[in-house]
C-alpha cells in the first residue's frame, strides 16, 4: 500500500527531525551542531541532499515505468568533486542536483529558478551548493557538506 501525500510529508519530517538529532549528537563540539552535516550525511550525500530537498517541499522529478519523465523537479545523483582538494584531505562524495521534466515541459527554462530554490534549502542546512552551466545550457548544482568548526 502506498502512503498518501500527508503520510509521506509526515514521514519525511520525522526523518529530518531524526537527522537533526543525529547532528546534535555527532556535532556536539561544534558551535552550532545542527548547522553542519554529520558524518552519516557526508558519507551518503545523495540520500541526505534528497531528504533536505523533499523536506523543503521541493518536488522531485519522476520517471514512469516506460522510462519517460512524468513531472518536473530535482534529480540527485553522485558526482565527482570539481576542485582540487587541500593536501592531506580525503575526497568526499559530492552530490549533483539537476532539474528535469517531461519532454515538452518548461523544465529547461525553469532550471535556474528550480535549482536556486534547491540551493537555498540546502544552504540553510549546512550544504555548499554551487551552480554550474554546461553544454546545451544545462544547469546543475554541485553540493558538498560544510565542515564543523
PDB file of N, CA, C and O in Angstrom, residues 51-120:
ATOM      1  N   UNK A  51      16.775  14.115   1.008  1.00  0.00           N
ATOM      2  CA  UNK A  51      15.921  14.305   2.179  1.00  0.00           C
ATOM      3  C   UNK A  51      15.698  15.787   2.456  1.00  0.00           C
ATOM      4  O   UNK A  51      14.567  16.227   2.681  1.00  0.00           O
ATOM      5  N   UNK A  52      16.752  16.572   2.417  1.00  0.00           N
ATOM      6  CA  UNK A  52      16.630  18.015   2.669  1.00  0.00           C
ATOM      7  C   UNK A  52      15.704  18.664   1.638  1.00  0.00           C
ATOM      8  O   UNK A  52      14.829  19.461   1.984  1.00  0.00           O
ATOM      9  N   UNK A  53      15.862  18.301   0.376  1.00  0.00           N
ATOM     10  CA  UNK A  53      15.036  18.909  -0.677  1.00  0.00           C
ATOM     11  C   UNK A  53      13.569  18.512  -0.539  1.00  0.00           C
ATOM     12  O   UNK A  53      12.677  19.352  -0.669  1.00  0.00           O
ATOM     13  N   UNK A  54      13.316  17.237  -0.265  1.00  0.00           N
ATOM     14  CA  UNK A  54      11.926  16.813  -0.101  1.00  0.00           C
ATOM     15  C   UNK A  54      11.298  17.456   1.129  1.00  0.00           C
ATOM     16  O   UNK A  54      10.146  17.890   1.092  1.00  0.00           O
ATOM     17  N   UNK A  55      12.054  17.559   2.216  1.00  0.00           N
ATOM     18  CA  UNK A  55      11.533  18.193   3.435  1.00  0.00           C
ATOM     19  C   UNK A  55      11.228  19.674   3.207  1.00  0.00           C
ATOM     20  O   UNK A  55      10.335  20.227   3.848  1.00  0.00           O
ATOM     21  N   UNK A  56      11.948  20.311   2.274  1.00  0.00           N
ATOM     22  CA  UNK A  56      11.710  21.726   1.963  1.00  0.00           C
ATOM     23  C   UNK A  56      10.491  21.910   1.054  1.00  0.00           C
ATOM     24  O   UNK A  56      10.134  23.038   0.728  1.00  0.00           O
ATOM     25  N   UNK A  57       9.883  20.808   0.628  1.00  0.00           N
ATOM     26  CA  UNK A  57       8.695  20.898  -0.209  1.00  0.00           C
ATOM     27  C   UNK A  57       8.992  21.097  -1.691  1.00  0.00           C
ATOM     28  O   UNK A  57       8.103  21.448  -2.460  1.00  0.00           O
ATOM     29  N   UNK A  58      10.214  20.859  -2.090  1.00  0.00           N
ATOM     30  CA  UNK A  58      10.588  20.987  -3.499  1.00  0.00           C
ATOM     31  C   UNK A  58      10.269  19.656  -4.173  1.00  0.00           C
ATOM     32  O   UNK A  58      10.667  18.602  -3.681  1.00  0.00           O
ATOM     33  N   UNK A  59       9.568  19.684  -5.298  1.00  0.00           N
ATOM     34  CA  UNK A  59       9.156  18.420  -5.914  1.00  0.00           C
ATOM     35  C   UNK A  59      10.301  17.697  -6.610  1.00  0.00           C
ATOM     36  O   UNK A  59      11.101  18.323  -7.309  1.00  0.00           O
ATOM     37  N   UNK A  60      10.366  16.372  -6.435  1.00  0.00           N
ATOM     38  CA  UNK A  60      11.339  15.592  -7.203  1.00  0.00           C
ATOM     39  C   UNK A  60      10.769  15.301  -8.589  1.00  0.00           C
ATOM     40  O   UNK A  60       9.555  15.265  -8.781  1.00  0.00           O
ATOM     41  N   UNK A  61      11.636  15.101  -9.549  1.00  0.00           N
ATOM     42  CA  UNK A  61      11.195  14.628 -10.853  1.00  0.00           C
ATOM     43  C   UNK A  61      10.872  13.142 -10.701  1.00  0.00           C
ATOM     44  O   UNK A  61      11.355  12.491  -9.778  1.00  0.00           O
ATOM     45  N   UNK A  62      10.062  12.633 -11.592  1.00  0.00           N
ATOM     46  CA  UNK A  62       9.708  11.213 -11.528  1.00  0.00           C
ATOM     47  C   UNK A  62       9.721  10.623 -12.926  1.00  0.00           C
ATOM     48  O   UNK A  62       9.452  11.315 -13.902  1.00  0.00           O
ATOM     49  N   UNK A  63      10.035   9.340 -12.985  1.00  0.00           N
ATOM     50  CA  UNK A  63      10.081   8.614 -14.247  1.00  0.00           C
ATOM     51  C   UNK A  63       9.074   7.478 -14.166  1.00  0.00           C
ATOM     52  O   UNK A  63       9.005   6.763 -13.166  1.00  0.00           O
ATOM     53  N   UNK A  64       8.289   7.306 -15.227  1.00  0.00           N
ATOM     54  CA  UNK A  64       7.298   6.233 -15.271  1.00  0.00           C
ATOM     55  C   UNK A  64       7.917   4.895 -15.617  1.00  0.00           C
ATOM     56  O   UNK A  64       9.112   4.796 -15.910  1.00  0.00           O
ATOM     57  N   UNK A  65       7.092   3.859 -15.608  1.00  0.00           N
ATOM     58  CA  UNK A  65       7.556   2.513 -15.932  1.00  0.00           C
ATOM     59  C   UNK A  65       8.149   2.423 -17.335  1.00  0.00           C
ATOM     60  O   UNK A  65       9.001   1.592 -17.602  1.00  0.00           O
ATOM     61  N   UNK A  66       7.684   3.290 -18.220  1.00  0.00           N
ATOM     62  CA  UNK A  66       8.176   3.277 -19.600  1.00  0.00           C
ATOM     63  C   UNK A  66       9.458   4.090 -19.782  1.00  0.00           C
ATOM     64  O   UNK A  66       9.972   4.197 -20.884  1.00  0.00           O
ATOM     65  N   UNK A  67       9.963   4.689 -18.680  1.00  0.00           N
ATOM     66  CA  UNK A  67      11.208   5.446 -18.747  1.00  0.00           C
ATOM     67  C   UNK A  67      11.049   6.914 -19.078  1.00  0.00           C
ATOM     68  O   UNK A  67      12.021   7.665 -19.094  1.00  0.00           O
ATOM     69  N   UNK A  68       9.824   7.351 -19.325  1.00  0.00           N
ATOM     70  CA  UNK A  68       9.596   8.774 -19.629  1.00  0.00           C
ATOM     71  C   UNK A  68       9.357   9.564 -18.347  1.00  0.00           C
ATOM     72  O   UNK A  68       8.760   9.064 -17.401  1.00  0.00           O
ATOM     73  N   UNK A  69       9.833  10.813 -18.336  1.00  0.00           N
ATOM     74  CA  UNK A  69       9.626  11.691 -17.185  1.00  0.00           C
ATOM     75  C   UNK A  69       8.144  12.031 -17.068  1.00  0.00           C
ATOM     76  O   UNK A  69       7.496  12.341 -18.056  1.00  0.00           O
ATOM     77  N   UNK A  70       7.652  12.010 -15.822  1.00  0.00           N
ATOM     78  CA  UNK A  70       6.247  12.293 -15.558  1.00  0.00           C
ATOM     79  C   UNK A  70       6.020  13.692 -15.008  1.00  0.00           C
ATOM     80  O   UNK A  70       4.953  14.267 -15.201  1.00  0.00           O
ATOM     81  N   UNK A  71       7.003  14.220 -14.267  1.00  0.00           N
ATOM     82  CA  UNK A  71       6.824  15.543 -13.668  1.00  0.00           C
ATOM     83  C   UNK A  71       8.167  16.252 -13.538  1.00  0.00           C
ATOM     84  O   UNK A  71       9.218  15.631 -13.551  1.00  0.00           O
ATOM     85  N   UNK A  72       8.077  17.565 -13.408  1.00  0.00           N
ATOM     86  CA  UNK A  72       9.265  18.411 -13.311  1.00  0.00           C
ATOM     87  C   UNK A  72       9.721  18.524 -11.867  1.00  0.00           C
ATOM     88  O   UNK A  72       8.904  18.677 -10.962  1.00  0.00           O
ATOM     89  N   UNK A  73      11.035  18.457 -11.668  1.00  0.00           N
ATOM     90  CA  UNK A  73      11.596  18.606 -10.333  1.00  0.00           C
ATOM     91  C   UNK A  73      13.063  18.249 -10.309  1.00  0.00           C
ATOM     92  O   UNK A  73      13.699  18.096 -11.353  1.00  0.00           O
ATOM     93  N   UNK A  74      13.588  18.098  -9.094  1.00  0.00           N
ATOM     94  CA  UNK A  74      15.018  17.823  -8.923  1.00  0.00           C
ATOM     95  C   UNK A  74      15.323  16.340  -9.109  1.00  0.00           C
ATOM     96  O   UNK A  74      14.478  15.477  -8.914  1.00  0.00           O
ATOM     97  N   UNK A  75      16.566  16.084  -9.473  1.00  0.00           N
ATOM     98  CA  UNK A  75      17.137  14.741  -9.533  1.00  0.00           C
ATOM     99  C   UNK A  75      18.488  14.836  -8.822  1.00  0.00           C
ATOM    100  O   UNK A  75      19.273  15.729  -9.131  1.00  0.00           O
ATOM    101  N   UNK A  76      18.743  13.941  -7.879  1.00  0.00           N
ATOM    102  CA  UNK A  76      20.016  13.939  -7.145  1.00  0.00           C
ATOM    103  C   UNK A  76      20.775  12.675  -7.516  1.00  0.00           C
ATOM    104  O   UNK A  76      20.211  11.580  -7.512  1.00  0.00           O
ATOM    105  N   UNK A  77      22.049  12.862  -7.846  1.00  0.00           N
ATOM    106  CA  UNK A  77      22.915  11.718  -8.174  1.00  0.00           C
ATOM    107  C   UNK A  77      24.323  12.003  -7.680  1.00  0.00           C
ATOM    108  O   UNK A  77      24.648  13.158  -7.407  1.00  0.00           O
ATOM    109  N   UNK A  78      25.155  10.993  -7.601  1.00  0.00           N
ATOM    110  CA  UNK A  78      26.546  11.233  -7.182  1.00  0.00           C
ATOM    111  C   UNK A  78      27.308  12.008  -8.253  1.00  0.00           C
ATOM    112  O   UNK A  78      27.008  11.928  -9.429  1.00  0.00           O
ATOM    113  N   UNK A  79      28.296  12.741  -7.817  1.00  0.00           N
ATOM    114  CA  UNK A  79      29.166  13.495  -8.715  1.00  0.00           C
ATOM    115  C   UNK A  79      30.578  13.416  -8.164  1.00  0.00           C
ATOM    116  O   UNK A  79      30.793  12.992  -7.041  1.00  0.00           O
ATOM    117  N   UNK A  80      31.507  13.848  -8.957  1.00  0.00           N
ATOM    118  CA  UNK A  80      32.897  13.901  -8.516  1.00  0.00           C
ATOM    119  C   UNK A  80      33.193  15.309  -8.026  1.00  0.00           C
ATOM    120  O   UNK A  80      32.633  16.282  -8.539  1.00  0.00           O
ATOM    121  N   UNK A  81      34.086  15.481  -7.064  1.00  0.00           N
ATOM    122  CA  UNK A  81      34.471  16.823  -6.638  1.00  0.00           C
ATOM    123  C   UNK A  81      35.010  17.614  -7.826  1.00  0.00           C
ATOM    124  O   UNK A  81      35.698  17.061  -8.681  1.00  0.00           O
ATOM    125  N   UNK A  82      34.664  18.900  -7.893  1.00  0.00           N
ATOM    126  CA  UNK A  82      35.064  19.723  -9.030  1.00  0.00           C
ATOM    127  C   UNK A  82      36.408  20.406  -8.843  1.00  0.00           C
ATOM    128  O   UNK A  82      37.041  20.779  -9.799  1.00  0.00           O
ATOM    129  N   UNK A  83      36.847  20.590  -7.622  1.00  0.00           N
ATOM    130  CA  UNK A  83      38.098  21.317  -7.385  1.00  0.00           C
ATOM    131  C   UNK A  83      39.174  20.433  -6.802  1.00  0.00           C
ATOM    132  O   UNK A  83      38.944  19.281  -6.456  1.00  0.00           O
ATOM    133  N   UNK A  84      40.359  20.984  -6.708  1.00  0.00           N
ATOM    134  CA  UNK A  84      41.470  20.260  -6.095  1.00  0.00           C
ATOM    135  C   UNK A  84      41.280  20.272  -4.582  1.00  0.00           C
ATOM    136  O   UNK A  84      40.836  21.258  -4.005  1.00  0.00           O
ATOM    137  N   UNK A  85      41.618  19.170  -3.954  1.00  0.00           N
ATOM    138  CA  UNK A  85      41.492  19.063  -2.503  1.00  0.00           C
ATOM    139  C   UNK A  85      42.762  19.553  -1.829  1.00  0.00           C
ATOM    140  O   UNK A  85      43.865  19.361  -2.350  1.00  0.00           O
ATOM    141  N   UNK A  86      42.622  20.193  -0.666  1.00  0.00           N
ATOM    142  CA  UNK A  86      43.816  20.586   0.091  1.00  0.00           C
ATOM    143  C   UNK A  86      44.643  19.360   0.448  1.00  0.00           C
ATOM    144  O   UNK A  86      44.112  18.262   0.602  1.00  0.00           O
ATOM    145  N   UNK A  87      45.914  19.550   0.589  1.00  0.00           N
ATOM    146  CA  UNK A  87      46.840  18.452   0.903  1.00  0.00           C
ATOM    147  C   UNK A  87      46.391  17.703   2.166  1.00  0.00           C
ATOM    148  O   UNK A  87      46.040  18.314   3.163  1.00  0.00           O
ATOM    149  N   UNK A  88      46.384  16.391   2.074  1.00  0.00           N
ATOM    150  CA  UNK A  88      46.034  15.566   3.219  1.00  0.00           C
ATOM    151  C   UNK A  88      44.543  15.352   3.419  1.00  0.00           C
ATOM    152  O   UNK A  88      44.143  14.620   4.302  1.00  0.00           O
ATOM    153  N   UNK A  89      43.709  15.956   2.614  1.00  0.00           N
ATOM    154  CA  UNK A  89      42.264  15.798   2.779  1.00  0.00           C
ATOM    155  C   UNK A  89      41.753  14.717   1.832  1.00  0.00           C
ATOM    156  O   UNK A  89      42.128  14.683   0.666  1.00  0.00           O
ATOM    157  N   UNK A  90      40.935  13.843   2.350  1.00  0.00           N
ATOM    158  CA  UNK A  90      40.376  12.758   1.549  1.00  0.00           C
ATOM    159  C   UNK A  90      39.217  13.286   0.699  1.00  0.00           C
ATOM    160  O   UNK A  90      38.467  14.149   1.131  1.00  0.00           O
ATOM    161  N   UNK A  91      39.061  12.753  -0.522  1.00  0.00           N
ATOM    162  CA  UNK A  91      37.932  13.188  -1.342  1.00  0.00           C
ATOM    163  C   UNK A  91      36.612  12.740  -0.729  1.00  0.00           C
ATOM    164  O   UNK A  91      36.524  11.663  -0.144  1.00  0.00           O
ATOM    165  N   UNK A  92      35.616  13.585  -0.817  1.00  0.00           N
ATOM    166  CA  UNK A  92      34.287  13.249  -0.354  1.00  0.00           C
ATOM    167  C   UNK A  92      33.417  13.040  -1.586  1.00  0.00           C
ATOM    168  O   UNK A  92      33.686  13.583  -2.637  1.00  0.00           O
ATOM    169  N   UNK A  93      32.373  12.276  -1.410  1.00  0.00           N
ATOM    170  CA  UNK A  93      31.413  12.180  -2.484  1.00  0.00           C
ATOM    171  C   UNK A  93      30.649  13.494  -2.520  1.00  0.00           C
ATOM    172  O   UNK A  93      30.272  14.037  -1.499  1.00  0.00           O
ATOM    173  N   UNK A  94      30.467  13.994  -3.710  1.00  0.00           N
ATOM    174  CA  UNK A  94      29.738  15.230  -3.916  1.00  0.00           C
ATOM    175  C   UNK A  94      28.436  14.867  -4.617  1.00  0.00           C
ATOM    176  O   UNK A  94      28.422  14.009  -5.495  1.00  0.00           O
ATOM    177  N   UNK A  95      27.359  15.507  -4.220  1.00  0.00           N
ATOM    178  CA  UNK A  95      26.072  15.250  -4.864  1.00  0.00           C
ATOM    179  C   UNK A  95      25.864  16.258  -5.995  1.00  0.00           C
ATOM    180  O   UNK A  95      26.305  17.405  -5.910  1.00  0.00           O
ATOM    181  N   UNK A  96      25.215  15.803  -7.031  1.00  0.00           N
ATOM    182  CA  UNK A  96      24.874  16.659  -8.166  1.00  0.00           C
ATOM    183  C   UNK A  96      23.356  16.735  -8.216  1.00  0.00           C
ATOM    184  O   UNK A  96      22.669  15.708  -8.193  1.00  0.00           O
ATOM    185  N   UNK A  97      22.831  17.956  -8.267  1.00  0.00           N
ATOM    186  CA  UNK A  97      21.388  18.167  -8.342  1.00  0.00           C
ATOM    187  C   UNK A  97      21.082  18.784  -9.703  1.00  0.00           C
ATOM    188  O   UNK A  97      21.662  19.802 -10.075  1.00  0.00           O
ATOM    189  N   UNK A  98      20.187  18.147 -10.423  1.00  0.00           N
ATOM    190  CA  UNK A  98      19.750  18.635 -11.732  1.00  0.00           C
ATOM    191  C   UNK A  98      18.250  18.895 -11.691  1.00  0.00           C
ATOM    192  O   UNK A  98      17.559  18.424 -10.789  1.00  0.00           O
ATOM    193  N   UNK A  99      17.746  19.617 -12.666  1.00  0.00           N
ATOM    194  CA  UNK A  99      16.315  19.936 -12.757  1.00  0.00           C
ATOM    195  C   UNK A  99      15.798  19.379 -14.079  1.00  0.00           C
ATOM    196  O   UNK A  99      16.249  19.788 -15.146  1.00  0.00           O
ATOM    197  N   UNK A 100      14.884  18.416 -14.009  1.00  0.00           N
ATOM    198  CA  UNK A 100      14.368  17.753 -15.207  1.00  0.00           C
ATOM    199  C   UNK A 100      12.848  17.739 -15.218  1.00  0.00           C
ATOM    200  O   UNK A 100      12.212  17.833 -14.177  1.00  0.00           O
ATOM    201  N   UNK A 101      12.303  17.568 -16.408  1.00  0.00           N
ATOM    202  CA  UNK A 101      10.863  17.455 -16.563  1.00  0.00           C
ATOM    203  C   UNK A 101      10.528  16.670 -17.811  1.00  0.00           C
ATOM    204  O   UNK A 101      11.416  16.294 -18.582  1.00  0.00           O
ATOM    205  N   UNK A 102       9.236  16.435 -18.028  1.00  0.00           N
ATOM    206  CA  UNK A 102       8.811  15.688 -19.209  1.00  0.00           C
ATOM    207  C   UNK A 102       9.174  16.420 -20.502  1.00  0.00           C
ATOM    208  O   UNK A 102       9.338  17.642 -20.512  1.00  0.00           O
ATOM    209  N   UNK A 103       9.269  15.672 -21.567  1.00  0.00           N
ATOM    210  CA  UNK A 103       9.514  16.265 -22.878  1.00  0.00           C
ATOM    211  C   UNK A 103       8.417  17.286 -23.179  1.00  0.00           C
ATOM    212  O   UNK A 103       7.234  17.023 -22.941  1.00  0.00           O
ATOM    213  N   UNK A 104       8.825  18.445 -23.657  1.00  0.00           N
ATOM    214  CA  UNK A 104       7.852  19.494 -23.970  1.00  0.00           C
ATOM    215  C   UNK A 104       7.466  20.370 -22.790  1.00  0.00           C
ATOM    216  O   UNK A 104       6.715  21.324 -22.942  1.00  0.00           O
ATOM    217  N   UNK A 105       7.972  20.047 -21.598  1.00  0.00           N
ATOM    218  CA  UNK A 105       7.662  20.881 -20.425  1.00  0.00           C
ATOM    219  C   UNK A 105       8.580  22.105 -20.444  1.00  0.00           C
ATOM    220  O   UNK A 105       9.479  22.205 -21.270  1.00  0.00           O
ATOM    221  N   UNK A 106       8.397  22.985 -19.529  1.00  0.00           N
ATOM    222  CA  UNK A 106       9.225  24.181 -19.432  1.00  0.00           C
ATOM    223  C   UNK A 106      10.409  23.965 -18.477  1.00  0.00           C
ATOM    224  O   UNK A 106      11.015  24.920 -18.019  1.00  0.00           O
ATOM    225  N   UNK A 107      10.744  22.719 -18.212  1.00  0.00           N
ATOM    226  CA  UNK A 107      11.800  22.406 -17.238  1.00  0.00           C
ATOM    227  C   UNK A 107      13.117  23.077 -17.602  1.00  0.00           C
ATOM    228  O   UNK A 107      13.817  23.595 -16.726  1.00  0.00           O
ATOM    229  N   UNK A 108      13.467  23.101 -18.877  1.00  0.00           N
ATOM    230  CA  UNK A 108      14.733  23.724 -19.282  1.00  0.00           C
ATOM    231  C   UNK A 108      14.748  25.211 -18.955  1.00  0.00           C
ATOM    232  O   UNK A 108      15.780  25.763 -18.586  1.00  0.00           O
ATOM    233  N   UNK A 109      13.605  25.857 -19.075  1.00  0.00           N
ATOM    234  CA  UNK A 109      13.523  27.289 -18.773  1.00  0.00           C
ATOM    235  C   UNK A 109      13.427  27.553 -17.278  1.00  0.00           C
ATOM    236  O   UNK A 109      13.752  28.633 -16.809  1.00  0.00           O
ATOM    237  N   UNK A 110      12.952  26.562 -16.540  1.00  0.00           N
ATOM    238  CA  UNK A 110      12.761  26.710 -15.094  1.00  0.00           C
ATOM    239  C   UNK A 110      13.965  26.237 -14.278  1.00  0.00           C
ATOM    240  O   UNK A 110      13.976  26.388 -13.064  1.00  0.00           O
ATOM    241  N   UNK A 111      14.980  25.656 -14.941  1.00  0.00           N
ATOM    242  CA  UNK A 111      16.057  25.015 -14.179  1.00  0.00           C
ATOM    243  C   UNK A 111      16.818  25.988 -13.287  1.00  0.00           C
ATOM    244  O   UNK A 111      17.158  25.645 -12.155  1.00  0.00           O
ATOM    245  N   UNK A 112      17.080  27.192 -13.744  1.00  0.00           N
ATOM    246  CA  UNK A 112      17.824  28.144 -12.907  1.00  0.00           C
ATOM    247  C   UNK A 112      17.026  28.485 -11.648  1.00  0.00           C
ATOM    248  O   UNK A 112      17.564  28.472 -10.538  1.00  0.00           O
ATOM    249  N   UNK A 113      15.732  28.749 -11.801  1.00  0.00           N
ATOM    250  CA  UNK A 113      14.870  29.081 -10.658  1.00  0.00           C
ATOM    251  C   UNK A 113      14.711  27.870  -9.734  1.00  0.00           C
ATOM    252  O   UNK A 113      14.825  27.990  -8.513  1.00  0.00           O
ATOM    253  N   UNK A 114      14.457  26.699 -10.312  1.00  0.00           N
ATOM    254  CA  UNK A 114      14.290  25.485  -9.510  1.00  0.00           C
ATOM    255  C   UNK A 114      15.545  25.142  -8.738  1.00  0.00           C
ATOM    256  O   UNK A 114      15.490  24.805  -7.549  1.00  0.00           O
ATOM    257  N   UNK A 115      16.685  25.243  -9.401  1.00  0.00           N
ATOM    258  CA  UNK A 115      17.950  24.953  -8.717  1.00  0.00           C
ATOM    259  C   UNK A 115      18.260  26.012  -7.662  1.00  0.00           C
ATOM    260  O   UNK A 115      18.866  25.702  -6.636  1.00  0.00           O
ATOM    261  N   UNK A 116      17.832  27.240  -7.897  1.00  0.00           N
ATOM    262  CA  UNK A 116      18.009  28.291  -6.887  1.00  0.00           C
ATOM    263  C   UNK A 116      17.248  27.961  -5.610  1.00  0.00           C
ATOM    264  O   UNK A 116      17.757  28.151  -4.499  1.00  0.00           O
ATOM    265  N   UNK A 117      16.018  27.449  -5.759  1.00  0.00           N
ATOM    266  CA  UNK A 117      15.243  27.020  -4.586  1.00  0.00           C
ATOM    267  C   UNK A 117      15.948  25.876  -3.870  1.00  0.00           C
ATOM    268  O   UNK A 117      15.998  25.830  -2.642  1.00  0.00           O
ATOM    269  N   UNK A 118      16.497  24.944  -4.648  1.00  0.00           N
ATOM    270  CA  UNK A 118      17.237  23.820  -4.059  1.00  0.00           C
ATOM    271  C   UNK A 118      18.447  24.327  -3.275  1.00  0.00           C
ATOM    272  O   UNK A 118      18.693  23.897  -2.147  1.00  0.00           O
ATOM    273  N   UNK A 119      19.195  25.245  -3.882  1.00  0.00           N
ATOM    274  CA  UNK A 119      20.404  25.781  -3.232  1.00  0.00           C
ATOM    275  C   UNK A 119      20.050  26.467  -1.918  1.00  0.00           C
ATOM    276  O   UNK A 119      20.739  26.274  -0.908  1.00  0.00           O
ATOM    277  N   UNK A 120      18.978  27.245  -1.908  1.00  0.00           N
ATOM    278  CA  UNK A 120      18.577  27.932  -0.671  1.00  0.00           C
ATOM    279  C   UNK A 120      18.239  26.930   0.426  1.00  0.00           C
ATOM    280  O   UNK A 120      18.654  27.093   1.575  1.00  0.00           O
TER     281      UNK A 120
END
